[in-house]
Amino acid sequence: MRTGTKTALLLFVFALYYLIPIEFRALWQPDETRYAEISREMLANGNWVTPHFFGLRYFEKPIAGYWVNNLGQLLFGHNNFGVRAGSIFSTILSALLVYWMGIRLFANRTVALNACIIFLTSLLVYGVGTYAVLDPILTLWMVAAMASYCLAAQASTSGQRVLGYVLLGVACAMGFMTKGFLALAVPVLAIVPWAVAQRRFGELLRFGPLTILVAALVSAPWSLAIYRQEGDFWHYFFWVEHIQRFAEDDAQHKAPFWYYLPILLAGSLPWLGLLPGSLVQGWRQRGQQPGLSYLLSWTLLPLLFFSIAKGKLPTYILPCFAPLALLMAHYTQSMTPHVVKALKVNAWINMFFGGVAAVALAVVLAPWGLAHRPPFGVTEHYKLMLGILAFGGWTLFGALSKKNWQLAACCPLILALVIGFAIPDRIRDSKQPQNFVAAVSGQLADSRYILANDPGIASAVAWELQRNDIRFYERKGEVGYGLDYPDAQDRYISANDFPAWLAQHRKQGKVSVAMIMSSADANPDTRLPKPDFVYRQGRLVYFGYDAQP
């Protein structure tokens, strides 16, 4: 495939994967609705120093990720695309840096373009890169950090070397202000061993203080500003969000050491067939090309670190897919018999995956399927057909990639275009509350008080209605720390206190309660007084209490 054709394919991939379908996908709770609402409140109150969630102090993450998300809503408005714009354009900028590194490391535009295509269409990169969380933004700063050190390591003048170390400090500072000290793990773990192996550790010691100084100067204004506004921020953020989350026995999201192996394999689709060969080739040729050893260090050492950590989430290894894309692209360039075989295997893997997924939908997950509780209802045949079509397209493009391996980039294309319309109602009614909120928006808009039993559904209500005065019924969830402050005591009502609270407050206006139940068959809370209006949509339930002067 010619370079011009590959560039056109890259633009085609960008538009069809990252732009066109995004507005048609409802926001997922709790992550997307949370970040949508935090940024909306930041734009509304003008405080770009301290994050607030429902007007409560929210110290789980630093500020820079919210700044990026703020710009998305500021530029594109109060809509689904505006919420996701920060993640999308961070991913695109990461891809451009991957391209730059492909040119820098291999002096080959074809490798650079192939790496971009592989990166943007890898399942984990695409899935997270079109989802409103902070990980794509963090990935951008981590890729920028590694690209900056690459610039410093290959510098031919002192000025270029200084510039590389300065940019490394800026990228580390922005990563730190996006997700905390975790952001420093990837560049430190990848760069230091490589510098030692390449006998560049002395240079790192000489210029490293410059990087640290720049990082401190960039992050200091906000760090000091939030300390002045909220002196408790650093205590909570360091001990709870870092020590407890990753190292202690009660760490959040605990998982076994091998947790990231299936994530790596599934996340590499539709390029999984290239993964073993690219790693083996990179290892064998690491002595001949320092760039390959750099990419291996960037891939394997952070992966090992996150595997050792007790707290794990799939998104933590997202930065590893940038060097993997470069390794895969370099691997395909030689077109040796081993590479040609790997490309054929990759095509068969995609055909097998798409075929098995389509059959699973038709035989197991369909209303007539073998699953005990099929996700698709008896009236959702069209959604089921869209799902089968999507994975049938994956199989088709897998077959076509036997002749032209780059066409594997199109394997997830139909899935990307139709997924927003193919989500079963059972999943939509528990994870995508926008439809539910729209159905009762009139009742909610007329309410003097709104309560919710979960921050996920509460953030969907707050974002859709553009109001942050939601109160919490029975459960505090992730906003418990903010609710414990003395000035927020009235924002939480226990189940036992609710009847008396309701009797008093409905004198001032209508009261609404939005709840998410443990399952679609669960009975609503019987401790609630009898409502004047009830609406249920799957696991989501609305109770309306009219004003009683």
PDB file of C-alpha atoms in Angstrom, residues 49-205:
ATOM      1  CA  VAL A  49      -8.124  24.870  41.119  1.00  0.00           C
ATOM      2  CA  THR A  50     -10.247  22.546  43.282  1.00  0.00           C
ATOM      3  CA  PRO A  51     -12.392  19.802  41.709  1.00  0.00           C
ATOM      4  CA  HIS A  52     -15.960  19.637  42.994  1.00  0.00           C
ATOM      5  CA  PHE A  53     -18.559  16.939  42.427  1.00  0.00           C
ATOM      6  CA  PHE A  54     -22.157  17.961  43.243  1.00  0.00           C
ATOM      7  CA  GLY A  55     -20.585  21.022  44.830  1.00  0.00           C
ATOM      8  CA  LEU A  56     -18.720  18.704  47.238  1.00  0.00           C
ATOM      9  CA  ARG A  57     -14.950  18.504  47.570  1.00  0.00           C
ATOM     10  CA  TYR A  58     -13.679  15.706  45.353  1.00  0.00           C
ATOM     11  CA  PHE A  59     -10.015  14.869  45.882  1.00  0.00           C
ATOM     12  CA  GLU A  60      -9.586  11.567  44.014  1.00  0.00           C
ATOM     13  CA  LYS A  61      -7.624  13.092  41.107  1.00  0.00           C
ATOM     14  CA  PRO A  62      -5.551  16.231  40.483  1.00  0.00           C
ATOM     15  CA  ILE A  63      -6.614  18.966  38.111  1.00  0.00           C
ATOM     16  CA  ALA A  64      -5.017  18.775  34.646  1.00  0.00           C
ATOM     17  CA  GLY A  65      -7.306  16.036  33.314  1.00  0.00           C
ATOM     18  CA  TYR A  66     -10.305  18.142  34.243  1.00  0.00           C
ATOM     19  CA  TRP A  67      -8.755  21.114  32.446  1.00  0.00           C
ATOM     20  CA  VAL A  68      -8.589  19.092  29.236  1.00  0.00           C
ATOM     21  CA  ASN A  69     -12.165  17.875  29.690  1.00  0.00           C
ATOM     22  CA  ASN A  70     -13.267  21.429  30.429  1.00  0.00           C
ATOM     23  CA  LEU A  71     -11.920  22.554  27.062  1.00  0.00           C
ATOM     24  CA  GLY A  72     -13.920  19.824  25.336  1.00  0.00           C
ATOM     25  CA  GLN A  73     -17.214  21.005  26.804  1.00  0.00           C
ATOM     26  CA  LEU A  74     -16.235  24.646  26.399  1.00  0.00           C
ATOM     27  CA  LEU A  75     -15.513  24.214  22.667  1.00  0.00           C
ATOM     28  CA  PHE A  76     -18.143  21.645  21.677  1.00  0.00           C
ATOM     29  CA  GLY A  77     -20.907  22.301  24.165  1.00  0.00           C
ATOM     30  CA  HIS A  78     -23.064  20.378  26.592  1.00  0.00           C
ATOM     31  CA  ASN A  79     -23.272  17.125  24.617  1.00  0.00           C
ATOM     32  CA  ASN A  80     -21.796  13.646  24.483  1.00  0.00           C
ATOM     33  CA  PHE A  81     -19.077  14.591  22.022  1.00  0.00           C
ATOM     34  CA  GLY A  82     -18.045  17.555  24.157  1.00  0.00           C
ATOM     35  CA  VAL A  83     -17.696  15.230  27.155  1.00  0.00           C
ATOM     36  CA  ARG A  84     -15.482  12.809  25.219  1.00  0.00           C
ATOM     37  CA  ALA A  85     -13.516  15.359  23.188  1.00  0.00           C
ATOM     38  CA  GLY A  86     -10.661  15.509  25.715  1.00  0.00           C
ATOM     39  CA  SER A  87     -10.075  11.751  25.502  1.00  0.00           C
ATOM     40  CA  ILE A  88     -10.410  11.693  21.724  1.00  0.00           C
ATOM     41  CA  PHE A  89      -7.993  14.478  20.942  1.00  0.00           C
ATOM     42  CA  SER A  90      -5.525  13.290  23.574  1.00  0.00           C
ATOM     43  CA  THR A  91      -5.496   9.936  21.771  1.00  0.00           C
ATOM     44  CA  ILE A  92      -4.997  11.634  18.409  1.00  0.00           C
ATOM     45  CA  LEU A  93      -2.098  13.691  19.766  1.00  0.00           C
ATOM     46  CA  SER A  94      -0.589  10.501  21.190  1.00  0.00           C
ATOM     47  CA  ALA A  95      -0.841   8.952  17.717  1.00  0.00           C
ATOM     48  CA  LEU A  96       0.959  11.947  16.196  1.00  0.00           C
ATOM     49  CA  LEU A  97       3.748  11.497  18.724  1.00  0.00           C
ATOM     50  CA  VAL A  98       3.891   7.807  17.816  1.00  0.00           C
ATOM     51  CA  TYR A  99       4.322   8.905  14.199  1.00  0.00           C
ATOM     52  CA  TRP A 100       7.089  11.325  15.190  1.00  0.00           C
ATOM     53  CA  MET A 101       8.884   8.593  17.114  1.00  0.00           C
ATOM     54  CA  GLY A 102       8.568   6.229  14.164  1.00  0.00           C
ATOM     55  CA  ILE A 103      10.382   8.778  12.021  1.00  0.00           C
ATOM     56  CA  ARG A 104      12.919   9.516  14.753  1.00  0.00           C
ATOM     57  CA  LEU A 105      13.755   5.919  15.659  1.00  0.00           C
ATOM     58  CA  PHE A 106      13.542   4.219  12.283  1.00  0.00           C
ATOM     59  CA  ALA A 107      13.802   7.059   9.723  1.00  0.00           C
ATOM     60  CA  ASN A 108      10.940   5.420   7.876  1.00  0.00           C
ATOM     61  CA  ARG A 109       7.653   7.166   7.091  1.00  0.00           C
ATOM     62  CA  THR A 110       5.940   3.885   6.235  1.00  0.00           C
ATOM     63  CA  VAL A 111       6.754   2.441   9.655  1.00  0.00           C
ATOM     64  CA  ALA A 112       5.539   5.647  11.282  1.00  0.00           C
ATOM     65  CA  LEU A 113       2.205   5.601   9.418  1.00  0.00           C
ATOM     66  CA  ASN A 114       1.674   1.904  10.095  1.00  0.00           C
ATOM     67  CA  ALA A 115       2.370   2.503  13.784  1.00  0.00           C
ATOM     68  CA  CYS A 116      -0.271   5.265  13.836  1.00  0.00           C
ATOM     69  CA  ILE A 117      -2.865   2.995  12.237  1.00  0.00           C
ATOM     70  CA  ILE A 118      -2.049   0.101  14.579  1.00  0.00           C
ATOM     71  CA  PHE A 119      -2.159   2.355  17.638  1.00  0.00           C
ATOM     72  CA  LEU A 120      -5.465   4.046  16.789  1.00  0.00           C
ATOM     73  CA  THR A 121      -7.261   0.788  15.961  1.00  0.00           C
ATOM     74  CA  SER A 122      -5.980  -1.381  18.833  1.00  0.00           C
ATOM     75  CA  LEU A 123      -9.041  -2.395  20.801  1.00  0.00           C
ATOM     76  CA  LEU A 124      -7.931  -1.053  24.184  1.00  0.00           C
ATOM     77  CA  VAL A 125      -6.680   2.227  22.724  1.00  0.00           C
ATOM     78  CA  TYR A 126      -9.853   2.792  20.734  1.00  0.00           C
ATOM     79  CA  GLY A 127     -12.180   1.644  23.510  1.00  0.00           C
ATOM     80  CA  VAL A 128     -10.619   3.881  26.152  1.00  0.00           C
ATOM     81  CA  GLY A 129      -9.729   6.680  23.727  1.00  0.00           C
ATOM     82  CA  THR A 130     -13.391   7.322  22.918  1.00  0.00           C
ATOM     83  CA  TYR A 131     -14.458   7.060  26.568  1.00  0.00           C
ATOM     84  CA  ALA A 132     -14.471  10.048  28.915  1.00  0.00           C
ATOM     85  CA  VAL A 133     -11.881   9.068  31.510  1.00  0.00           C
ATOM     86  CA  LEU A 134      -8.489  10.492  32.432  1.00  0.00           C
ATOM     87  CA  ASP A 135      -6.378   7.599  31.133  1.00  0.00           C
ATOM     88  CA  PRO A 136      -6.130   8.794  27.490  1.00  0.00           C
ATOM     89  CA  ILE A 137      -5.016  12.191  28.772  1.00  0.00           C
ATOM     90  CA  LEU A 138      -2.419  10.563  31.030  1.00  0.00           C
ATOM     91  CA  THR A 139      -1.286   8.427  28.089  1.00  0.00           C
ATOM     92  CA  LEU A 140      -0.692  11.585  26.053  1.00  0.00           C
ATOM     93  CA  TRP A 141       1.666  12.975  28.704  1.00  0.00           C
ATOM     94  CA  MET A 142       3.444   9.629  29.085  1.00  0.00           C
ATOM     95  CA  VAL A 143       3.983   9.322  25.333  1.00  0.00           C
ATOM     96  CA  ALA A 144       5.127  12.959  25.307  1.00  0.00           C
ATOM     97  CA  ALA A 145       7.583  12.196  28.116  1.00  0.00           C
ATOM     98  CA  MET A 146       9.066   9.241  26.273  1.00  0.00           C
ATOM     99  CA  ALA A 147       9.240  11.218  23.031  1.00  0.00           C
ATOM    100  CA  SER A 148      10.993  14.062  24.865  1.00  0.00           C
ATOM    101  CA  TYR A 149      13.657  11.764  26.235  1.00  0.00           C
ATOM    102  CA  CYS A 150      14.037  10.255  22.776  1.00  0.00           C
ATOM    103  CA  LEU A 151      14.764  13.774  21.513  1.00  0.00           C
ATOM    104  CA  ALA A 152      17.341  14.277  24.268  1.00  0.00           C
ATOM    105  CA  ALA A 153      19.002  10.907  23.697  1.00  0.00           C
ATOM    106  CA  GLN A 154      19.373  11.497  19.953  1.00  0.00           C
ATOM    107  CA  ALA A 155      20.335  15.162  20.226  1.00  0.00           C
ATOM    108  CA  SER A 156      23.249  16.307  18.104  1.00  0.00           C
ATOM    109  CA  THR A 157      23.658  19.621  19.952  1.00  0.00           C
ATOM    110  CA  SER A 158      23.567  20.719  23.583  1.00  0.00           C
ATOM    111  CA  GLY A 159      20.563  22.901  22.832  1.00  0.00           C
ATOM    112  CA  GLN A 160      18.547  19.952  21.537  1.00  0.00           C
ATOM    113  CA  ARG A 161      19.535  17.879  24.555  1.00  0.00           C
ATOM    114  CA  VAL A 162      18.486  20.614  26.980  1.00  0.00           C
ATOM    115  CA  LEU A 163      15.203  21.050  25.101  1.00  0.00           C
ATOM    116  CA  GLY A 164      14.512  17.319  25.385  1.00  0.00           C
ATOM    117  CA  TYR A 165      15.053  17.291  29.139  1.00  0.00           C
ATOM    118  CA  VAL A 166      12.960  20.447  29.582  1.00  0.00           C
ATOM    119  CA  LEU A 167      10.075  18.934  27.609  1.00  0.00           C
ATOM    120  CA  LEU A 168      10.442  15.752  29.657  1.00  0.00           C
ATOM    121  CA  GLY A 169       9.950  17.809  32.817  1.00  0.00           C
ATOM    122  CA  VAL A 170       6.866  19.522  31.365  1.00  0.00           C
ATOM    123  CA  ALA A 171       5.322  16.203  30.320  1.00  0.00           C
ATOM    124  CA  CYS A 172       5.995  14.613  33.724  1.00  0.00           C
ATOM    125  CA  ALA A 173       4.476  17.616  35.483  1.00  0.00           C
ATOM    126  CA  MET A 174       1.325  17.472  33.362  1.00  0.00           C
ATOM    127  CA  GLY A 175       1.088  13.723  33.897  1.00  0.00           C
ATOM    128  CA  PHE A 176       1.453  14.228  37.632  1.00  0.00           C
ATOM    129  CA  MET A 177      -1.272  16.889  37.592  1.00  0.00           C
ATOM    130  CA  THR A 178      -3.509  14.523  35.626  1.00  0.00           C
ATOM    131  CA  LYS A 179      -3.304  11.397  37.752  1.00  0.00           C
ATOM    132  CA  GLY A 180      -0.741  11.914  40.466  1.00  0.00           C
ATOM    133  CA  PHE A 181       2.526  10.174  41.277  1.00  0.00           C
ATOM    134  CA  LEU A 182       1.523   7.172  39.169  1.00  0.00           C
ATOM    135  CA  ALA A 183       2.386   9.281  36.121  1.00  0.00           C
ATOM    136  CA  LEU A 184       6.059   9.240  37.091  1.00  0.00           C
ATOM    137  CA  ALA A 185       6.237   5.442  37.119  1.00  0.00           C
ATOM    138  CA  VAL A 186       6.200   4.916  33.353  1.00  0.00           C
ATOM    139  CA  PRO A 187       9.037   7.297  32.368  1.00  0.00           C
ATOM    140  CA  VAL A 188      11.212   6.419  35.369  1.00  0.00           C
ATOM    141  CA  LEU A 189      10.801   2.655  34.951  1.00  0.00           C
ATOM    142  CA  ALA A 190      11.387   2.808  31.198  1.00  0.00           C
ATOM    143  CA  ILE A 191      14.134   5.433  30.954  1.00  0.00           C
ATOM    144  CA  VAL A 192      16.479   4.629  33.862  1.00  0.00           C
ATOM    145  CA  PRO A 193      17.185   0.936  32.987  1.00  0.00           C
ATOM    146  CA  TRP A 194      17.611   1.851  29.314  1.00  0.00           C
ATOM    147  CA  ALA A 195      20.012   4.664  30.169  1.00  0.00           C
ATOM    148  CA  VAL A 196      22.040   2.273  32.345  1.00  0.00           C
ATOM    149  CA  ALA A 197      22.149  -0.364  29.596  1.00  0.00           C
ATOM    150  CA  GLN A 198      23.182   2.231  26.997  1.00  0.00           C
ATOM    151  CA  ARG A 199      25.827   3.716  29.309  1.00  0.00           C
ATOM    152  CA  ARG A 200      24.001   7.033  29.367  1.00  0.00           C
ATOM    153  CA  PHE A 201      23.299   7.080  33.092  1.00  0.00           C
ATOM    154  CA  GLY A 202      25.920   9.773  33.671  1.00  0.00           C
ATOM    155  CA  GLU A 203      24.143  12.053  31.225  1.00  0.00           C
ATOM    156  CA  LEU A 204      20.862  11.289  32.977  1.00  0.00           C
ATOM    157  CA  LEU A 205      22.409  12.299  36.295  1.00  0.00           C
TER     158      LEU A 205
END
